[in-house]
CSV table of C-alpha atoms in Angstrom, one decimal:
chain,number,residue,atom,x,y,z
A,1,UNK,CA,42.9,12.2,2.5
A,2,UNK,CA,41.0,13.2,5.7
A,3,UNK,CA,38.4,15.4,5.4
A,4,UNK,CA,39.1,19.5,6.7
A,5,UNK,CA,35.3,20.4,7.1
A,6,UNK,CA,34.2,20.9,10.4
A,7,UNK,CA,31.9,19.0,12.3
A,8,UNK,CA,28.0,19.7,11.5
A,9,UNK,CA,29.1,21.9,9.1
A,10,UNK,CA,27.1,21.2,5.5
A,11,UNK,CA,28.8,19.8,3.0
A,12,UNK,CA,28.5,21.6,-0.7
A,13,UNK,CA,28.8,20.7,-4.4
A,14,UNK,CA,31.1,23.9,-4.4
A,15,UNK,CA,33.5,21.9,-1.8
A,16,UNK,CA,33.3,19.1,-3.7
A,17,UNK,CA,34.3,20.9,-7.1
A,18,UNK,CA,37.6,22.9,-4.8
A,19,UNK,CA,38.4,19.6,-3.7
A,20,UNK,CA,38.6,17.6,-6.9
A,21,UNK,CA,40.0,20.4,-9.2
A,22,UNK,CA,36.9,20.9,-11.5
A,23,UNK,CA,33.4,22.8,-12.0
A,24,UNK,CA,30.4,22.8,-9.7
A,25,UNK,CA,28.3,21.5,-12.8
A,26,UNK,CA,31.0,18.6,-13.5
A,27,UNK,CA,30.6,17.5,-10.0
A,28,UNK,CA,26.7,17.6,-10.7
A,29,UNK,CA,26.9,15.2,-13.7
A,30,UNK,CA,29.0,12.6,-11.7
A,31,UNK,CA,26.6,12.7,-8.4
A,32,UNK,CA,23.6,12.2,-10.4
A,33,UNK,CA,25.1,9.3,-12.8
A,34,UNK,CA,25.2,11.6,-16.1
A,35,UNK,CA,28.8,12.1,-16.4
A,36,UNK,CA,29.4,9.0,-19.2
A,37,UNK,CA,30.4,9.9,-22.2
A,38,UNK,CA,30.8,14.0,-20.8
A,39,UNK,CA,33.2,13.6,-18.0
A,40,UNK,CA,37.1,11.8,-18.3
A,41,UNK,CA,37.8,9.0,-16.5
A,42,UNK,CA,40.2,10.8,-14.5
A,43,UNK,CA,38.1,13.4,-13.6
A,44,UNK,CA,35.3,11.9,-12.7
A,45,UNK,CA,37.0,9.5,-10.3
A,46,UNK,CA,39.2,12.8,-8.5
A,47,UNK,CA,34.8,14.0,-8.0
A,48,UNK,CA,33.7,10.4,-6.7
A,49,UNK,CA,36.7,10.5,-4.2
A,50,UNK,CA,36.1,13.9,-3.0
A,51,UNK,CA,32.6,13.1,-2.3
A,52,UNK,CA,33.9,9.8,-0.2
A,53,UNK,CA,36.1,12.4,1.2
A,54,UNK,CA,34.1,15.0,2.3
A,55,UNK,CA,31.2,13.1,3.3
A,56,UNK,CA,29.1,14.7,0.4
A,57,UNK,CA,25.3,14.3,0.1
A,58,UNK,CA,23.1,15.3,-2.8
A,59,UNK,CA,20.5,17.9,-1.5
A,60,UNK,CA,17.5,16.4,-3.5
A,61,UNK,CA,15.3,19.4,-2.6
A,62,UNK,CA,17.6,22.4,-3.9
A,63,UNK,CA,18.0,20.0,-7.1
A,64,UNK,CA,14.3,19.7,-7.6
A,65,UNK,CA,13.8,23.6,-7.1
A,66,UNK,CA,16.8,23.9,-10.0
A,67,UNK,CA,15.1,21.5,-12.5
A,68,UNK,CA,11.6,22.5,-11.5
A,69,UNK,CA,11.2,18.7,-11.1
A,70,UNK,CA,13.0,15.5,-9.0
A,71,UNK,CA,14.5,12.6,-9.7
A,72,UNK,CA,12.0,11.1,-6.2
A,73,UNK,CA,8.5,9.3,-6.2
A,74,UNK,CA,7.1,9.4,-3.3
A,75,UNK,CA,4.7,6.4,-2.2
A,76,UNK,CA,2.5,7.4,1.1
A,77,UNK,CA,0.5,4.6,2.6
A,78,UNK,CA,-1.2,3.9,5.8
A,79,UNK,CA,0.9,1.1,7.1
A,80,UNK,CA,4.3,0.3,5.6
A,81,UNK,CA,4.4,-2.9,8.5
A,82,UNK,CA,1.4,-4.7,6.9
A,83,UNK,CA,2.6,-7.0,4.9
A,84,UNK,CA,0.4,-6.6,2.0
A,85,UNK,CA,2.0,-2.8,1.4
A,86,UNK,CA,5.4,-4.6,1.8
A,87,UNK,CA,4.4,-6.2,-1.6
A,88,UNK,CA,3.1,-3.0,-3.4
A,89,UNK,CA,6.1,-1.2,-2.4
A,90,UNK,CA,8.1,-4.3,-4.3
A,91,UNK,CA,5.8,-3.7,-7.2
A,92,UNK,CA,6.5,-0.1,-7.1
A,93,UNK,CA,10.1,-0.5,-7.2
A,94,UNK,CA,10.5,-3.2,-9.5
A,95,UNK,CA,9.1,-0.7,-11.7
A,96,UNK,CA,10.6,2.3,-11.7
A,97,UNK,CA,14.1,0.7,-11.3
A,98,UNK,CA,16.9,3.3,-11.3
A,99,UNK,CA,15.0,5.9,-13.1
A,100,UNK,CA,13.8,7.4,-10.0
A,101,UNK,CA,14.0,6.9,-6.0
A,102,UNK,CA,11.6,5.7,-4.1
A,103,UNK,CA,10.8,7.5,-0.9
A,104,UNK,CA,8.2,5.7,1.7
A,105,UNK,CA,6.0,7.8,4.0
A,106,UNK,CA,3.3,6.3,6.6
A,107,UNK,CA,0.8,8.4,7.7
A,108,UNK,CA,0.6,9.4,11.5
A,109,UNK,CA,-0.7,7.0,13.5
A,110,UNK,CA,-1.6,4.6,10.6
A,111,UNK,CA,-4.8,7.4,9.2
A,112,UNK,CA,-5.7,7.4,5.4
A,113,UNK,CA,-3.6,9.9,3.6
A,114,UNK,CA,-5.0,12.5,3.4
A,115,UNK,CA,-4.7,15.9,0.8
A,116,UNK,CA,-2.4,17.9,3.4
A,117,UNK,CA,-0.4,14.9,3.0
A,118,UNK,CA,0.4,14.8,-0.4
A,119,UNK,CA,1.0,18.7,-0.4
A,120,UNK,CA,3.7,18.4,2.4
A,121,UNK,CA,5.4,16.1,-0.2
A,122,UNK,CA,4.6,18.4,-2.8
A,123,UNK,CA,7.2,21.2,-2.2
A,124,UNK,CA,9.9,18.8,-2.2
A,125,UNK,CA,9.0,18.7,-6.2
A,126,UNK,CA,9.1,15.2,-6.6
A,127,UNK,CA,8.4,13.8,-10.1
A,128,UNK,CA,5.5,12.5,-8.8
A,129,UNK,CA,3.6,11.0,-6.0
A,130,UNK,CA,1.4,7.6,-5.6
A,131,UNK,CA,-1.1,7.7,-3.0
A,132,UNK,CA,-2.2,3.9,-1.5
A,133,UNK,CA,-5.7,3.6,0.4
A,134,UNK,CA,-6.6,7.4,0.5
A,135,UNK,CA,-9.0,8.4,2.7
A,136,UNK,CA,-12.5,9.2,1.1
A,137,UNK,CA,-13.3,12.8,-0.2
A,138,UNK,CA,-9.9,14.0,0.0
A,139,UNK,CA,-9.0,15.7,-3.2
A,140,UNK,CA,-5.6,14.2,-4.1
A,141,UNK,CA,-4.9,17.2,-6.8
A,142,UNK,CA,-1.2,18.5,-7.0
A,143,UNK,CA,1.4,20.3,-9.1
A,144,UNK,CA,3.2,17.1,-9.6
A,145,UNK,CA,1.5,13.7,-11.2
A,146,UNK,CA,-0.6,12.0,-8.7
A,147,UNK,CA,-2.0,8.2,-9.0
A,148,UNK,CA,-4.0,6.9,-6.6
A,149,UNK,CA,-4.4,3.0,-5.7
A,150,UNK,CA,-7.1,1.2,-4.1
A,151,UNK,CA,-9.3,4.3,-4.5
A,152,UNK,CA,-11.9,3.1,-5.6
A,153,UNK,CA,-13.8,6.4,-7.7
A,154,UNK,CA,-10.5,8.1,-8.1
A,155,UNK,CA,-9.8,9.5,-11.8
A,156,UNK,CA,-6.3,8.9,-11.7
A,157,UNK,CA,-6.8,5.7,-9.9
A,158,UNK,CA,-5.4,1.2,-10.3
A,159,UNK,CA,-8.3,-0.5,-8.4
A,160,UNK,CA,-8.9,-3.6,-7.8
A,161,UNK,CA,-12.2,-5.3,-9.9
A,162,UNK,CA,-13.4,-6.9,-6.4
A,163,UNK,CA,-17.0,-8.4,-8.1
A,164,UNK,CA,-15.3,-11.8,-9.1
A,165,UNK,CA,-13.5,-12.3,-6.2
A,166,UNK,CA,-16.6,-11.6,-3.7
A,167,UNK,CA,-19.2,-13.4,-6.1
A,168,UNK,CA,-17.1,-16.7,-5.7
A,169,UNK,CA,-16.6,-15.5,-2.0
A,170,UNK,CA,-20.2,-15.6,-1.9
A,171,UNK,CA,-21.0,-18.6,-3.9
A,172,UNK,CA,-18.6,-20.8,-1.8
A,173,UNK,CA,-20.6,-19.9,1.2
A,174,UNK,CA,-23.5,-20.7,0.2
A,175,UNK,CA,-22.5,-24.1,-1.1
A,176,UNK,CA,-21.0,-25.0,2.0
A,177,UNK,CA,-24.4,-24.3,3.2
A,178,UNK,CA,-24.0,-21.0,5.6
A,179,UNK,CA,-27.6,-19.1,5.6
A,180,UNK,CA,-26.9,-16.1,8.1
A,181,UNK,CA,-22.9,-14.3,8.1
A,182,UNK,CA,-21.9,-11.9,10.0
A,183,UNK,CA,-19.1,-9.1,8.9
A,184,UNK,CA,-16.1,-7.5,10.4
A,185,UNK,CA,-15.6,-4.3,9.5
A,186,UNK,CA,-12.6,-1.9,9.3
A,187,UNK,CA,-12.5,1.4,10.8
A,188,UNK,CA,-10.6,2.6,8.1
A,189,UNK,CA,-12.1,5.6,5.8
A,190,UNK,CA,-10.3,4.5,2.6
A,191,UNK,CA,-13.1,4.1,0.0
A,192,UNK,CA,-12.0,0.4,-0.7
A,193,UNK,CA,-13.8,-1.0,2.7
A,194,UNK,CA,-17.2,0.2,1.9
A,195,UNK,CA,-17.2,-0.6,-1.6
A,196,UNK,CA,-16.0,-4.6,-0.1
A,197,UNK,CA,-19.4,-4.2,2.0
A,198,UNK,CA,-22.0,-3.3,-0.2
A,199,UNK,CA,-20.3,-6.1,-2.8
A,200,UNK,CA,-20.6,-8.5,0.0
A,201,UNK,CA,-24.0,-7.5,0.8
A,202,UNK,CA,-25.8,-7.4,-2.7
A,203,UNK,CA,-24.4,-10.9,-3.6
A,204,UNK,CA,-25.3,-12.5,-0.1
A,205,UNK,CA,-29.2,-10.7,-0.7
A,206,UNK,CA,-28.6,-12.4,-4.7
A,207,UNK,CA,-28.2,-15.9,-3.1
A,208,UNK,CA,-30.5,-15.8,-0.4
A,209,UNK,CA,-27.9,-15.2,2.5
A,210,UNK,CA,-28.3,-12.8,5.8
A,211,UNK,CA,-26.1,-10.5,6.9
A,212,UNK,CA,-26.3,-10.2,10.8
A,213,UNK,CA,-27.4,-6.8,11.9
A,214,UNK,CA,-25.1,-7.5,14.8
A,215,UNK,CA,-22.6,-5.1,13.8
A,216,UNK,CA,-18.7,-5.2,14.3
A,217,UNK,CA,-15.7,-2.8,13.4
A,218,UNK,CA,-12.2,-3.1,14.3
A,219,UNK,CA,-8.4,-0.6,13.5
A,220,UNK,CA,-6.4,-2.9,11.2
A,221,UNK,CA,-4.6,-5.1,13.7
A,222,UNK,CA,-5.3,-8.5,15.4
A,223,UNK,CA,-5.1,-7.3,18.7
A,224,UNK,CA,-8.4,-4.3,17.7
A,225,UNK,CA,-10.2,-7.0,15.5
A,226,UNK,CA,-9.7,-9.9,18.9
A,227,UNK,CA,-11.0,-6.9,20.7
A,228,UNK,CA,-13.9,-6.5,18.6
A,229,UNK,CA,-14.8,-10.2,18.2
A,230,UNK,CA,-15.2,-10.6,21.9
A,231,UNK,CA,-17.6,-8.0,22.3
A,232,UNK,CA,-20.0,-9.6,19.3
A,233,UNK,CA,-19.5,-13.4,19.2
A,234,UNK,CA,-22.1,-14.5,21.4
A,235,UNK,CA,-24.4,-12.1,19.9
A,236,UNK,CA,-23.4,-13.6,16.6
A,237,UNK,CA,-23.6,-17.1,18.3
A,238,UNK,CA,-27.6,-16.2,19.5
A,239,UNK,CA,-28.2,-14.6,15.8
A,240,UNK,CA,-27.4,-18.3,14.3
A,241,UNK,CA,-24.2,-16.7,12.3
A,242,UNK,CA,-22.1,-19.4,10.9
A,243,UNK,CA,-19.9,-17.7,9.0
A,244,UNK,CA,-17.8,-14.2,9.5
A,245,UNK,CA,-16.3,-12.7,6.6
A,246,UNK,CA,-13.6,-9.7,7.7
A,247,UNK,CA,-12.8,-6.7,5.4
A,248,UNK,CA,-9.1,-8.0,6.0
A,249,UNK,CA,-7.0,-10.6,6.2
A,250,UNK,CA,-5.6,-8.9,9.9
A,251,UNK,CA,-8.8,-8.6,10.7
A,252,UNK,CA,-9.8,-12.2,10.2
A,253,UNK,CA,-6.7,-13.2,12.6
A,254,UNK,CA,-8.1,-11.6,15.5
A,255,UNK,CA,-11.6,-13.3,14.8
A,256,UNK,CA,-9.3,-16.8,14.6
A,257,UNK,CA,-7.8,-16.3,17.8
A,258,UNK,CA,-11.2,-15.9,19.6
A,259,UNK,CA,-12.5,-18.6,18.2
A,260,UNK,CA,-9.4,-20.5,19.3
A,261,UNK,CA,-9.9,-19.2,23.1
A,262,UNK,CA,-13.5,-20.1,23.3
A,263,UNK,CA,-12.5,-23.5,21.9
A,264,UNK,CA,-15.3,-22.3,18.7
A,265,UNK,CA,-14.6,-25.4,15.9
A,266,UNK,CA,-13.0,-23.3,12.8
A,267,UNK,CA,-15.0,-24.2,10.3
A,268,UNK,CA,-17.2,-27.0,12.2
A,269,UNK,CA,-19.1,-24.2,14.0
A,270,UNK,CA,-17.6,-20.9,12.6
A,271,UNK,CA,-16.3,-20.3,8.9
A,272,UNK,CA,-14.2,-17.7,8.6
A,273,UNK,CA,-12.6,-15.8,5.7
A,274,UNK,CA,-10.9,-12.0,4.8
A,275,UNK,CA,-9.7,-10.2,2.0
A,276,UNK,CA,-6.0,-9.7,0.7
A,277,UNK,CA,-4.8,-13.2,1.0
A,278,UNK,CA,-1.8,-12.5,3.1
A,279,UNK,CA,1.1,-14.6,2.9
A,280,UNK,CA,0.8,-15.9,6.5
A,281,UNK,CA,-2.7,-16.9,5.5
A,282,UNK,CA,-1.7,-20.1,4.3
A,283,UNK,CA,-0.2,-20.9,7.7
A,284,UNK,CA,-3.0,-19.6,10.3
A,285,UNK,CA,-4.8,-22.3,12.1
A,286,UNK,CA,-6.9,-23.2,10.2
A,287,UNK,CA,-5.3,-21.9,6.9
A,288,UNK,CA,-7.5,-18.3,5.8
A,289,UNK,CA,-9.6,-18.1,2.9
A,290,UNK,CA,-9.5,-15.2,1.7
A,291,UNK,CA,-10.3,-12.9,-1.6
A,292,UNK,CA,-7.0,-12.5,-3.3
A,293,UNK,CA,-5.8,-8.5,-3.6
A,294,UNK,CA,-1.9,-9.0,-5.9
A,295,UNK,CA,-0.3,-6.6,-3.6
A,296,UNK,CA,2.5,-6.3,-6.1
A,297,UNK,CA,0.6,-6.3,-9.2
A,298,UNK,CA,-1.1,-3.0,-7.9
A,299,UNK,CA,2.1,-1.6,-7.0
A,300,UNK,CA,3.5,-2.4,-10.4
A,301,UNK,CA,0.5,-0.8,-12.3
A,302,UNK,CA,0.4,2.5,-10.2
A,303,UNK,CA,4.0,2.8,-11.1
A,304,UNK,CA,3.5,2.0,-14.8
A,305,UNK,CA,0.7,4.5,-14.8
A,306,UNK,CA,3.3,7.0,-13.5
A,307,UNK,CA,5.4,6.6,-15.6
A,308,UNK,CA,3.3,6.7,-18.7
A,309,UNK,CA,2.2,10.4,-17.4
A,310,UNK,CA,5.8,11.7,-17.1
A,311,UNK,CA,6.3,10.2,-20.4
A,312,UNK,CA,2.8,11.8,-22.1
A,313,UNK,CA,1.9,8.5,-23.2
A,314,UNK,CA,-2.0,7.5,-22.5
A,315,UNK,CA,-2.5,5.4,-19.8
A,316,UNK,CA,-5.7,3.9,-19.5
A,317,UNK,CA,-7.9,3.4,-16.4
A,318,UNK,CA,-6.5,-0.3,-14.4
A,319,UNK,CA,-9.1,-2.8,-12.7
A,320,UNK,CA,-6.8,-5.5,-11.4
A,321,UNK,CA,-8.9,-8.6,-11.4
A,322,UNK,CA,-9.4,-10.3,-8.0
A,323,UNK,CA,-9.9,-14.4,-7.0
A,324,UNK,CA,-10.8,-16.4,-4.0
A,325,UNK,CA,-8.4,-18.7,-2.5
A,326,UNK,CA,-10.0,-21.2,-0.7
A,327,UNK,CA,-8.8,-22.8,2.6
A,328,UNK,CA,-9.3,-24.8,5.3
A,329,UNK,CA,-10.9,-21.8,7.4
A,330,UNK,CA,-14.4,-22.4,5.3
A,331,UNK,CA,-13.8,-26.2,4.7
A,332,UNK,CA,-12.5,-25.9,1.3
């Protein structure tokens, strides 16, 4: 049957209830999957083709407002393109299954979220938000249950435990015989990058390695961190560095490709090496070492945690444990 509403005209759970013969609450129960076992056959199929019908669309806000709660959780991260959030929003999914809906925000122009960010999400009553990479200082405080990843100092916080991973990081350097490194910084403000730095730092000063004062930061993207490279690798060249670590895999990219333009020998004359471990770090040229950070596996624990708050069960604090993945970039 065609539908009789006309055009731009909302659809409501009252038209769907005249159309299908039955209650505004029965056609409730069938949108939102609780009509088995309390709703016939019959009936619940004359609701499902009505909806078809008439174009129906649950308005999740108006329902939270009702239960004082939603059926949404809300992930807000910097950059859903990068490929490492592409694998904590699978981890974050494979979790929660068909409990709850996953909605995905990135933050304007790639920024850290921030507080205002998580309270714009907040009156949509969600039943609860996970916050990836947040910027530092923010308090991330709502109505609704808030966990926090890569947050490194957060209460309600899954971080990663980066000591192994930069220890070997640091260890393999020096055993391939490197003596003075420089570092690529991100511009980022999420509390994760500094933390990567002053790791990277104490454990060079433990083995007897310099870190170049010739300083370098770079947005998240190959074509900033190229940028940034150009402008510091003959000064890095003059300061003896033979080694660069980045504070990201994308950020080690853009330090490959100048090397690759200035026909620098990756490792012969320049190691390099990032954090994240990327998939399309096993098929750079050279392939990237990098300290491993389980996208997924963070993604997955946020949720869990989550979950176990909505469900008043204790969840304790998560330090996911982090490894180095040695390449060809550092002649592994």
């Amino acid at each position: 049957m065609p539908s009789s509403v006309a055009p731009g005209r909302r659809v409501t759970a009252a038209m769907v209830a005249e159309r299908a013969g039955t209650s505004i609450a029965t056609v409730s129960l069938v949108v939102n999957g609780k009509d088995r076992g309390r709703v016939s056959v019959p009936i619940a199929t004359r609701v499902r083709d009505a909806v078809d019908e008439l174009g129906y669309v649950v308005d999740h806000a108006a329902s939270s407002l009702a239960r004082g709660s939603g059926d949404l959780v809300v992930l807000i991260a910097p950059d859903l393109s990068n490929p490492f959030f592409a694998e904590v929003i699978r981890g974050v999914r494979d979790t929660i299954g068909d409990r709850f809906q996953l909605v995905l925000s990135v933050t304007e122009r790639g920024a850290q979220p921030l507080a205002a960010d998580v309270r714009r999400f907040e009156r949509l009553r969600p039943a609860g938000i996970l916050v990836d990479a947040p910027a530092a200082g923010e308090s991330m405080s709502a109505s609704v249950p808030v966990v926090l990843l890569d947050a490194p100092g957060g209460a309600e916080a899954v971080n990663y435990d980066l000591s192994l991973g930069v220890h070997d990081l640091v260890a393999h350097l020096h055993e391939r015989g490197h003596r003075r490194v420089g570092y690529l910084d991100g511009t980022s403000r999420a509390t994760t990058f500094g933390v990567r730095r002053d790791l990277f730092e104490q454990e060079c000063t433990a083995v007897g390695i310099t870190v170049s004062e010739v300083t370098a930061r770079a947005d998240l993207t190959v074509d900033a961190a190229a940028s940034a490279t150009e402008h510091v690798i003959e000064a890095w060249q003059d300061d003896d560095v033979t080694a660069v670590v980045a504070a990201a895999d994308t950020l080690a990219y853009g330090v490959l490709r100048v090397a690759g333009s200035l026909g620098i020998a990756v490792p012969g004359e320049l190691a390099v090496a990032g954090f994240d471990d990327l998939p399309s770090s096993s098929v750079t040229a050279p392939a990237l070492t990098s300290v491993a950070l389980p996208g997924a596996d963070l993604g997955r624990a946020a949720a869990e945690r989550l979950l176990a708050t909505l469900d008043g069960t204790a969840a304790e604090p998560v330090a996911l444990p982090t490894r180095l993945v040695r390449r060809a970039s550092t002649g592994a």
